[in-house]
Coordinates of C-alpha atoms in Angstrom, one line a residue:
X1 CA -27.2 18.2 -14.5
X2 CA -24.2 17.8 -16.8
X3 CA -21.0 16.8 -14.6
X4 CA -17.9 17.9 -16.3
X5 CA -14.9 15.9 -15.7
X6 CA -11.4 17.5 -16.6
X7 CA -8.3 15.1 -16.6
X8 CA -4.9 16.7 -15.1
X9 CA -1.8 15.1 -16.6
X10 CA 0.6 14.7 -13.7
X11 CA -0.2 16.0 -10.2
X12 CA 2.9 17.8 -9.3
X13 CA 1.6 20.0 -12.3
X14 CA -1.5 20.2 -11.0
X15 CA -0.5 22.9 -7.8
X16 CA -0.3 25.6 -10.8
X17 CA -4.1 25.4 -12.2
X18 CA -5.8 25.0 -9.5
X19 CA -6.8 27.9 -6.8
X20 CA -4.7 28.4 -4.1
X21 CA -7.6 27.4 -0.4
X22 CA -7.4 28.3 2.9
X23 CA -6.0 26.7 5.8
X24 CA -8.1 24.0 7.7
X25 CA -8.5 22.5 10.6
X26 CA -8.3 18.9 11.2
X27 CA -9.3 18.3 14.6
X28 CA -12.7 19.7 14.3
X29 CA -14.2 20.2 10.6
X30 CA -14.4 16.4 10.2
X31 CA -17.1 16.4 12.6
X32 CA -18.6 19.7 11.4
X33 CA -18.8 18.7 7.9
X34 CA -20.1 15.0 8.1
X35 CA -23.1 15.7 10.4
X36 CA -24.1 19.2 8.8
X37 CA -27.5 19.2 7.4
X38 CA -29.2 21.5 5.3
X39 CA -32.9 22.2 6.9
X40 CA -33.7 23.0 3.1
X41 CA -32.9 19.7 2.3
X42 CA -35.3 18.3 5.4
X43 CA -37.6 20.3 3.8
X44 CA -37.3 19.5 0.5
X45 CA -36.4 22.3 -1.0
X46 CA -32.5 21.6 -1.3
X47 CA -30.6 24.1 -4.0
X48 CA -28.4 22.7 -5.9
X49 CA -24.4 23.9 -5.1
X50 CA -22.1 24.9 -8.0
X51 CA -18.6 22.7 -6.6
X52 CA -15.3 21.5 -7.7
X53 CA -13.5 18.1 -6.3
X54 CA -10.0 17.4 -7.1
X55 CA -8.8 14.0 -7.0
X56 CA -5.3 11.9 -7.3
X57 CA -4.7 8.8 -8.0
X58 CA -2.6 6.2 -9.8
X59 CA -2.4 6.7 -13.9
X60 CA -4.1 2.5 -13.9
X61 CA -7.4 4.6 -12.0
X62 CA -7.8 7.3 -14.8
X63 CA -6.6 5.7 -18.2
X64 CA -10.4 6.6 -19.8
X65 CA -14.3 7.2 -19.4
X66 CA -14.7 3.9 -18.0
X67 CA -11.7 3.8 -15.6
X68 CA -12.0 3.3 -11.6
X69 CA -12.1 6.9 -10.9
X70 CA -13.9 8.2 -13.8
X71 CA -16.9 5.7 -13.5
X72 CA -16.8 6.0 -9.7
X73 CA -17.0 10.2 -9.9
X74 CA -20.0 9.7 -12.1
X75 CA -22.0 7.4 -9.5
X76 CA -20.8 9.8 -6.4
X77 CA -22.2 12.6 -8.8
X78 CA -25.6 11.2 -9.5
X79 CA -26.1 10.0 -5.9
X80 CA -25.8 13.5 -4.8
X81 CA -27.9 16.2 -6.5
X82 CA -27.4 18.6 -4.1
X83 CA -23.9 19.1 -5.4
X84 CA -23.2 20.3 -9.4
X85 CA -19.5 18.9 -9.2
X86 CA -17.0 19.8 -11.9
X87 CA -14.3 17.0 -11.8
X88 CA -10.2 17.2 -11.9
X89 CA -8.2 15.1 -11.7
X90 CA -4.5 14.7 -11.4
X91 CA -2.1 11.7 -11.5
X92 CA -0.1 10.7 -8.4
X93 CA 0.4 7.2 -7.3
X94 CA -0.5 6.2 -3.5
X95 CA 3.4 5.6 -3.4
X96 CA 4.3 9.3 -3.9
X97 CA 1.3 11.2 -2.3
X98 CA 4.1 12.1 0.9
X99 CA 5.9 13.8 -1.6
X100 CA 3.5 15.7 -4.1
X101 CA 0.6 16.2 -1.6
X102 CA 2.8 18.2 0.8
X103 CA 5.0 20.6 -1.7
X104 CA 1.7 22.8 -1.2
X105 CA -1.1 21.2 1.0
X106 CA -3.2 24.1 0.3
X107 CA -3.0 23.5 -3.7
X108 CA -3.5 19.4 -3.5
X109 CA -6.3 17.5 -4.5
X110 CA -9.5 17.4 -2.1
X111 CA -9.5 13.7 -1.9
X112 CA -6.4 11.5 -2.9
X113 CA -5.5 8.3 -2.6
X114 CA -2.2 7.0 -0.1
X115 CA 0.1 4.1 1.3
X116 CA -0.1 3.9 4.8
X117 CA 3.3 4.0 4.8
X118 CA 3.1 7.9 4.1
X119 CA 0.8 9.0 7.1
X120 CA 3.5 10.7 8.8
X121 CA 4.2 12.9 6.5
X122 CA 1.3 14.2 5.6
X123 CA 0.3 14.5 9.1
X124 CA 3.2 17.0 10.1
X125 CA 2.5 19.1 6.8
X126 CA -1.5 19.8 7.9
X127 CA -1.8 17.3 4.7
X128 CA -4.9 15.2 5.8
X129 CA -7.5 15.8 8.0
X130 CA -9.0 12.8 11.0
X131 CA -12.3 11.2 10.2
X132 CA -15.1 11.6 12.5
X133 CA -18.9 11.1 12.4
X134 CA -20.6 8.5 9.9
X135 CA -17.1 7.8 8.0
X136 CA -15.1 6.8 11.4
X137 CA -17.4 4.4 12.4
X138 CA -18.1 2.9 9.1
X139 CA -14.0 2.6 8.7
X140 CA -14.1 0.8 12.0
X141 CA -16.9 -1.7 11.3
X142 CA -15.9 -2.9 8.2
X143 CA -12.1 -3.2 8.5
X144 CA -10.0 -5.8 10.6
X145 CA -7.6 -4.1 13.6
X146 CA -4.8 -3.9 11.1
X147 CA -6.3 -2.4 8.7
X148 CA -7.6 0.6 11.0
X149 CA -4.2 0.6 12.7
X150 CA -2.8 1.0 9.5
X151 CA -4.3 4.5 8.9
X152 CA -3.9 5.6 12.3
X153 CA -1.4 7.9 14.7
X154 CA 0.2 6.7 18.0
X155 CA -3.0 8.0 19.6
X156 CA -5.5 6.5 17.4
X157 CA -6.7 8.8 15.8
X158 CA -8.1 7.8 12.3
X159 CA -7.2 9.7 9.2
X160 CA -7.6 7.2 6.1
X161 CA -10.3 5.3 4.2
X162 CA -8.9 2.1 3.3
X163 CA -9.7 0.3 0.0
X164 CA -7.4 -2.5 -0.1
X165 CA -4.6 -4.4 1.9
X166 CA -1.0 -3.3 0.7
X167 CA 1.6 -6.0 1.6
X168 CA 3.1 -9.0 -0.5
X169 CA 3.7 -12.5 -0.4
X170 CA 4.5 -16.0 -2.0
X171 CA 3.3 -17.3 -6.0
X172 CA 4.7 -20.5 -6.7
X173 CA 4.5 -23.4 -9.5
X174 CA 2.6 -26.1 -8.1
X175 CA 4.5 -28.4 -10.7
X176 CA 7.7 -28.2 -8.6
X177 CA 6.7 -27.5 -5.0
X178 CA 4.1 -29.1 -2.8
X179 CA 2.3 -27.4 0.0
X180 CA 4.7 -28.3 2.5
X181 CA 7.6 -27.5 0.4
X182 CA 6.7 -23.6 0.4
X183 CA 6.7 -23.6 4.3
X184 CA 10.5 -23.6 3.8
X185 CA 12.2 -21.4 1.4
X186 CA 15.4 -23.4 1.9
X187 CA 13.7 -26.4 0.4
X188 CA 12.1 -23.9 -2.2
X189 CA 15.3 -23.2 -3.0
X190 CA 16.6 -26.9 -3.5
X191 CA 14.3 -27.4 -5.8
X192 CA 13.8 -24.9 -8.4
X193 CA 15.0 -21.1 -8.5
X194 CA 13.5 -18.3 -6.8
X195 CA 13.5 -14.7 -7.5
X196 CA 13.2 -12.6 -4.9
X197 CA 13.7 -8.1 -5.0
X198 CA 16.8 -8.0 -3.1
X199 CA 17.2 -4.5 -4.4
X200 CA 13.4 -3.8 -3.5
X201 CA 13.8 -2.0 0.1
X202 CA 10.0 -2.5 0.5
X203 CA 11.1 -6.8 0.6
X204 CA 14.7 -6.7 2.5
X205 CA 13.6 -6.3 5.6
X206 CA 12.0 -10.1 6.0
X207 CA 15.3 -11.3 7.0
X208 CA 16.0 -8.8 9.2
X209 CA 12.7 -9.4 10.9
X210 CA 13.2 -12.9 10.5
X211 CA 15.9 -12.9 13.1
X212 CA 14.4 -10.6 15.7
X213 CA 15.5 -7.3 13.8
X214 CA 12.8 -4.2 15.1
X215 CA 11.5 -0.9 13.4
X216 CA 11.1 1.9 16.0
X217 CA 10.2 -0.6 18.7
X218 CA 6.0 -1.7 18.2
X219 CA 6.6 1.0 14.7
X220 CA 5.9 4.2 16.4
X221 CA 8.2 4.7 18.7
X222 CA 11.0 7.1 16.6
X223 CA 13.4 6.9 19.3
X224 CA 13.6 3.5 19.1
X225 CA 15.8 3.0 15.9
X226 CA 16.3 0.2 13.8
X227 CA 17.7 -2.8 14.8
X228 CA 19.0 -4.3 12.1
X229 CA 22.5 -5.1 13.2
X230 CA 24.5 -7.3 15.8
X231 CA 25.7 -10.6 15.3
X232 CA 22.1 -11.6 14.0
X233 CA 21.8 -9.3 11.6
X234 CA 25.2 -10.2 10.8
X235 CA 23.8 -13.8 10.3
X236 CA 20.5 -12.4 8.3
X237 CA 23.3 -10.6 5.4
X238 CA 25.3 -13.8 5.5
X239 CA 21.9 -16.0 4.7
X240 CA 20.8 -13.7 1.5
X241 CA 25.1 -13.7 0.2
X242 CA 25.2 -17.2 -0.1
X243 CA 21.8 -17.9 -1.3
X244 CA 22.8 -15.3 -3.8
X245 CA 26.2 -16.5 -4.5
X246 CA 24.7 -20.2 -5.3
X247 CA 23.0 -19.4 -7.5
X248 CA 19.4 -20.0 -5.9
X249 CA 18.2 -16.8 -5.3
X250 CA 18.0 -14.0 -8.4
X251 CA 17.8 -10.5 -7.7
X252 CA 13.9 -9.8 -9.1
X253 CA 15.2 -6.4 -10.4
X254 CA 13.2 -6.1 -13.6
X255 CA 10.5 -8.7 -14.5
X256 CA 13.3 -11.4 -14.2
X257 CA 10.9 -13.0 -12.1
X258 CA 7.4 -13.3 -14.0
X259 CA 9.6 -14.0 -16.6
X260 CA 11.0 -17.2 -15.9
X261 CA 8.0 -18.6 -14.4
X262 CA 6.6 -18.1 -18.3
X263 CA 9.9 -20.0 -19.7
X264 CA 10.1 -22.4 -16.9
X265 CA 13.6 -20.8 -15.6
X266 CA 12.0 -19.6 -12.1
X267 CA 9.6 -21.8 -9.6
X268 CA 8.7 -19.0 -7.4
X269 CA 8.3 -14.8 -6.8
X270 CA 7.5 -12.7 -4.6
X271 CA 5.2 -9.8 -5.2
X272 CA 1.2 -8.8 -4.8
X273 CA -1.9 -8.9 -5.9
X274 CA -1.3 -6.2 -8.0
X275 CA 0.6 -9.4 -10.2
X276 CA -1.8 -11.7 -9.6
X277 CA -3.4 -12.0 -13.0
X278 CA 0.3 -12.3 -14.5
X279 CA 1.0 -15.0 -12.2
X280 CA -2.1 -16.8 -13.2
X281 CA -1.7 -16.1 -16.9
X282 CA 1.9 -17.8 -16.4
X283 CA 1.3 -20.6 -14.5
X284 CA -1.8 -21.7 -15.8
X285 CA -3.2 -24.8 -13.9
X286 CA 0.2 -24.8 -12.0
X287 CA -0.6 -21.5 -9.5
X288 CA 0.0 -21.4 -6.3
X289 CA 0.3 -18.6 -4.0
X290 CA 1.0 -18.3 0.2
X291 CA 1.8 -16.4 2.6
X292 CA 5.7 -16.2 3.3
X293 CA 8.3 -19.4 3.9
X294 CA 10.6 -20.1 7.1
X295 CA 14.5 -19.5 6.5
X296 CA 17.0 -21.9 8.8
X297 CA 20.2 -19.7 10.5
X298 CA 21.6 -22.1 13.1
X299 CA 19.5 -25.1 12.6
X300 CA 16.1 -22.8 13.9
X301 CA 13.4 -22.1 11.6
X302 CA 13.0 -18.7 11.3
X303 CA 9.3 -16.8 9.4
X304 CA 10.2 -14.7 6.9
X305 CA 7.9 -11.2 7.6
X306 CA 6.8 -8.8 4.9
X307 CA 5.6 -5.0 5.3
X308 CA 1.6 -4.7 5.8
X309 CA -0.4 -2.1 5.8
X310 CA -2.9 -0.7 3.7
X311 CA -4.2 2.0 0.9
X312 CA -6.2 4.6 1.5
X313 CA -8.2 7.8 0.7
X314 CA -7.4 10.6 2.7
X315 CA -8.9 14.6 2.9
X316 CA -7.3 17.4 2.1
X317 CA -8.2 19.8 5.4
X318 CA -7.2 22.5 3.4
X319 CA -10.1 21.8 0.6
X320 CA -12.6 24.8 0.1
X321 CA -15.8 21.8 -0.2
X322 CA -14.9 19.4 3.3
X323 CA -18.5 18.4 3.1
X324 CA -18.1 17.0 0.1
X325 CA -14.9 15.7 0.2
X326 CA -15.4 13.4 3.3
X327 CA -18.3 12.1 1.3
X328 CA -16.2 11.3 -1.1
X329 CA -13.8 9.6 0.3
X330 CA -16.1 7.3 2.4
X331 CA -18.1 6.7 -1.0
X332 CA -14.6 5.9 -2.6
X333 CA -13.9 3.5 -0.1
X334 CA -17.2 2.2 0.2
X335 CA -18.2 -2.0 0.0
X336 CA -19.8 -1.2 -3.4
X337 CA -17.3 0.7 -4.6
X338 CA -14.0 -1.6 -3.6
X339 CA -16.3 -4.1 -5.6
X340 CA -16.1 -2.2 -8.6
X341 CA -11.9 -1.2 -8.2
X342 CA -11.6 -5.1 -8.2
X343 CA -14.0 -6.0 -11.2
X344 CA -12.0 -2.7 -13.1
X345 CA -8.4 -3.1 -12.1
X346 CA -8.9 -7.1 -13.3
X347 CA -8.6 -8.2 -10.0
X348 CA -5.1 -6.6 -9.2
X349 CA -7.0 -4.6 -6.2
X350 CA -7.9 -6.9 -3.4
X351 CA -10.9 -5.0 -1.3
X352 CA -10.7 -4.7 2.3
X353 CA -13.6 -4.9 3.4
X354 CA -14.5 -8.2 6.1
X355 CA -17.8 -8.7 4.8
X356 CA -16.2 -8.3 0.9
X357 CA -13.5 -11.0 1.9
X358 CA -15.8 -13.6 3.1
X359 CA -18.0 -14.3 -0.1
X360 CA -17.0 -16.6 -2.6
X361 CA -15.6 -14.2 -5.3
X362 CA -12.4 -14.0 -3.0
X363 CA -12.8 -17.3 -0.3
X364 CA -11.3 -19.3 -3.8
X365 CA -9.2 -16.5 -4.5
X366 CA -5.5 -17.8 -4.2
X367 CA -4.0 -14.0 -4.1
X368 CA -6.7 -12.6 -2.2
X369 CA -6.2 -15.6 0.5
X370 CA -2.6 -15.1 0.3
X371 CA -2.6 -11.4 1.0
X372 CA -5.0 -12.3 4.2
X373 CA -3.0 -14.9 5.7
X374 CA 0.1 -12.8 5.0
X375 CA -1.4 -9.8 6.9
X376 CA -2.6 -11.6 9.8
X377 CA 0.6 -14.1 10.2
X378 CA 3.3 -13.2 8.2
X379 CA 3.7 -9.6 8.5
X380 CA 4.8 -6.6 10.6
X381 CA 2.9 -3.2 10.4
X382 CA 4.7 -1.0 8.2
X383 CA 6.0 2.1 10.4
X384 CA 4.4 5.3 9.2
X385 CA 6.4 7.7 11.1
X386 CA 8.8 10.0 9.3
X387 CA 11.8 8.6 10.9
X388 CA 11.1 5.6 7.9
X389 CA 12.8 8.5 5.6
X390 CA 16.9 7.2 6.3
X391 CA 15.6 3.9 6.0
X392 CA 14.4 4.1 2.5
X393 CA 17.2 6.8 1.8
X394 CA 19.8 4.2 2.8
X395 CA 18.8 0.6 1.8
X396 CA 18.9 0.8 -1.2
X397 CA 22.8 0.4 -1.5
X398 CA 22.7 -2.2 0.7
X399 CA 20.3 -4.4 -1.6
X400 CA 22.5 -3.4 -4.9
X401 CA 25.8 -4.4 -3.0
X402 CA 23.7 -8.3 -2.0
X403 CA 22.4 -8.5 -5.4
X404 CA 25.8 -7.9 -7.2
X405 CA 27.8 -10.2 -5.0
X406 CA 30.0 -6.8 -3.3
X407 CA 28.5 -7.8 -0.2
X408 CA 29.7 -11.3 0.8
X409 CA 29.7 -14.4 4.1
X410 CA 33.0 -12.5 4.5
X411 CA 32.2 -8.3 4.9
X412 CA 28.9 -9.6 5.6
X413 CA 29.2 -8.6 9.3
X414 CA 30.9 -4.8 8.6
X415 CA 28.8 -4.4 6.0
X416 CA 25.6 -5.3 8.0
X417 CA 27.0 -2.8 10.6
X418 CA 27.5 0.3 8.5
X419 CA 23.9 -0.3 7.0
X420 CA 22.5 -0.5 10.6
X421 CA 24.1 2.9 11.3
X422 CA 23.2 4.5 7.9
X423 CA 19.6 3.9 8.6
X424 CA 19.4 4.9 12.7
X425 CA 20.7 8.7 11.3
X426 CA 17.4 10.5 11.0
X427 CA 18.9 13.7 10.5
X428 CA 20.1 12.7 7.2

């Protein structure tokens, strides 16, 4: 059977080429389609069915023939005859599925891949449909409690596959720190610069958790708020001013970071493992990587805490081929195939997968051991309710006014204040 495998440009262009579908529904096709089974194909005699599967993804997934996607289509094709599948698709990174998956749910790709972060959303638009059967279970079995919490609602129901962790953490040049120097960013930060994305509002946070700070209480709870002000929060501002205005701590804006640790400039970043070869490349026989570093406010020792959560693929309950589709994703998301993402992507795509994690290619893995212990020690569940909008909407500012030295040890209580309000007002 010849598989034909059409690339799509950007997905937000996608909506207008492909056929509008029907409406689904997510509480009961999952079942329905992943335990249906053709008594032709008990006996044998199986036809073959004429299909089309849509799928989004990141440009890095889909550059060429042997790309992630493109390689991993092919195997899903050959493993199942029953289906004559013509491939699309579309680019559209797991950052921006919230946005481009719900303009039209009924016109998205069958199978696409998401942060966790974005759940919400595409929950309240009839965007992705709950797992169920085979690809529930197997999502449960091979996936640590974060991870499944990750791609699940307040009432635990399950709607993601996930392929890989999604959080960051610490890469450091073992030339200028030791192992107990990194426990404390202050002495990091006596010792050699570090960049840090101040104006990242996926990284500000950690000292706002660091000092107690919440997200919509245990992350779920939208009434809740943010709790990012008071004389704490106050203190949190204060901390990242005058590490700023020493001269310390750089705003990792645009590469300013990987940069220096190439020239020597800067000692440490923080970032992924999606910059884990860089890092390596750079540093040579000098890297190092952790997961996150203490801060001291009032003589206390106070962990850092970055966003976790995970990337995964979800199903359209609005495609015309759900069968197929949920196969998909759980083949997607599969032990083999978050083998082959890794081995592809050069190692910037750490699998997921417990049994994966515990063999040697990623026990002596410094970025793939950093990313674990950052999830399971260093972190806080990244709130997927769409409350999260003003947050994102609003931090930015705040960031950009740290980084340029607007915000100061002096404003740094107002301005912590106005933030914490911008950010508790949903309804903008």
């Amino acid at each position: 059977m010849k598989k034909k495998i059409a690339m799509l440009l950007i997905c937000t262009m996608v909506a207008g080429v492909l056929t509008a579908c029907g409406g689904g529904d997510t509480t009961s096709a999952d079942t329905k389609a992943e335990t249906e089974t053709s008594s032709e194909a008990e006996q044998g005699k199986q036809e073959v069915e004429d299909i089309t599967l849509t799928v989004w993804g990141p440009q890095e997934d889909q550059v060429d023939d042997n790309s992630f996607l493109q390689v991993a289509a092919k195997q899903f094709g050959e493993a199942h005859p029953e289906w004559n599948i013509t491939w699309e698709f579309g680019v559209c990174s797991e950052g921006d599925a919230g946005k481009n998956v719900t303009q039209d749910p009924t016109a998205a790709a069958d199978v696409y891949m998401f942060a966790n972060d974005q759940l919400g959303t595409l929950i309240e638009a009839n965007a992705i449909a709950k797992l169920g059967g085979d690809t529930l279970e197997e999502v449960k079995a091979t996936n640590s409690e974060t991870m499944v919490k990750s791609v699940s609602d307040a009432e635990g129901n399950v709607y993601g596959v996930p392929f890989t962790g999604n959080t960051w953490f610490l890469y450091y040049d073992k030339s200028v720190y030791s192992e107990e120097d990194i426990k404390s960013l202050d002495t990091m930060m006596d010792k050699g610069t570090v960049a840090f994305p101040v104006t990242n509002t996926w990284y500000l946070p950690a000292f706002y958790f660091a000092v107690g700070g919440t997200m919509f209480g245990d992350g779920t709870d939208g009434a809740a708020g943010i709790t990012f002000g008071g004389e704490q929060g106050a203190k949190a501002t204060t901390y990242i001013a005058e590490a700023i205005a020493s001269g310390k701590l750089i705003d990792d804006a645009s590469g300013e970071g990987l940069d220096g640790l190439r020239n020597g400039t800067v000692a440490a970043i923080f970032s992924g493992t999606w910059d884990a070869a860089n890092v390596a490349e750079a540093l040579g026989e000098n890297y190092g990587a952790a997961s996150l570093p203490c801060i001291t406010i009032d003589g206390k020792e106070l962990q850092l805490k970055s966003f976790s959560g995970s990337k995964a693929y979800g199903v359209n309950p609005n495609s015309k081929n759900m069968k197929a589709a949920y196969a998909l994703a759980a083949w997607l998301g599969s032990s083999d195939m978050q083998a082959l993402h890794y081995e592809l992507r050069n190692g910037g795509v750490v699998p997921c997968n417990t049994a994966l994690l515990a063999t040697d290619e990623f026990v002596g893995n410094p970025a793939a051991l950093a990313q674990d212990a950052t999830i399971a020690n260093t972190s806080i569940l990244q709130p997927s309710i769409s409350e999260m909008g003003a947050y994102w909407s609003n931090a930015e500012s705040m960031g950009k006014g740290l980084a340029n030295n607007e915000i100061t040890a002096k404003n740094a209580a107002e301005k912590t204040e106005l933030w914490n309000e911008a950010i508790n007002n949903t309804g903008l």
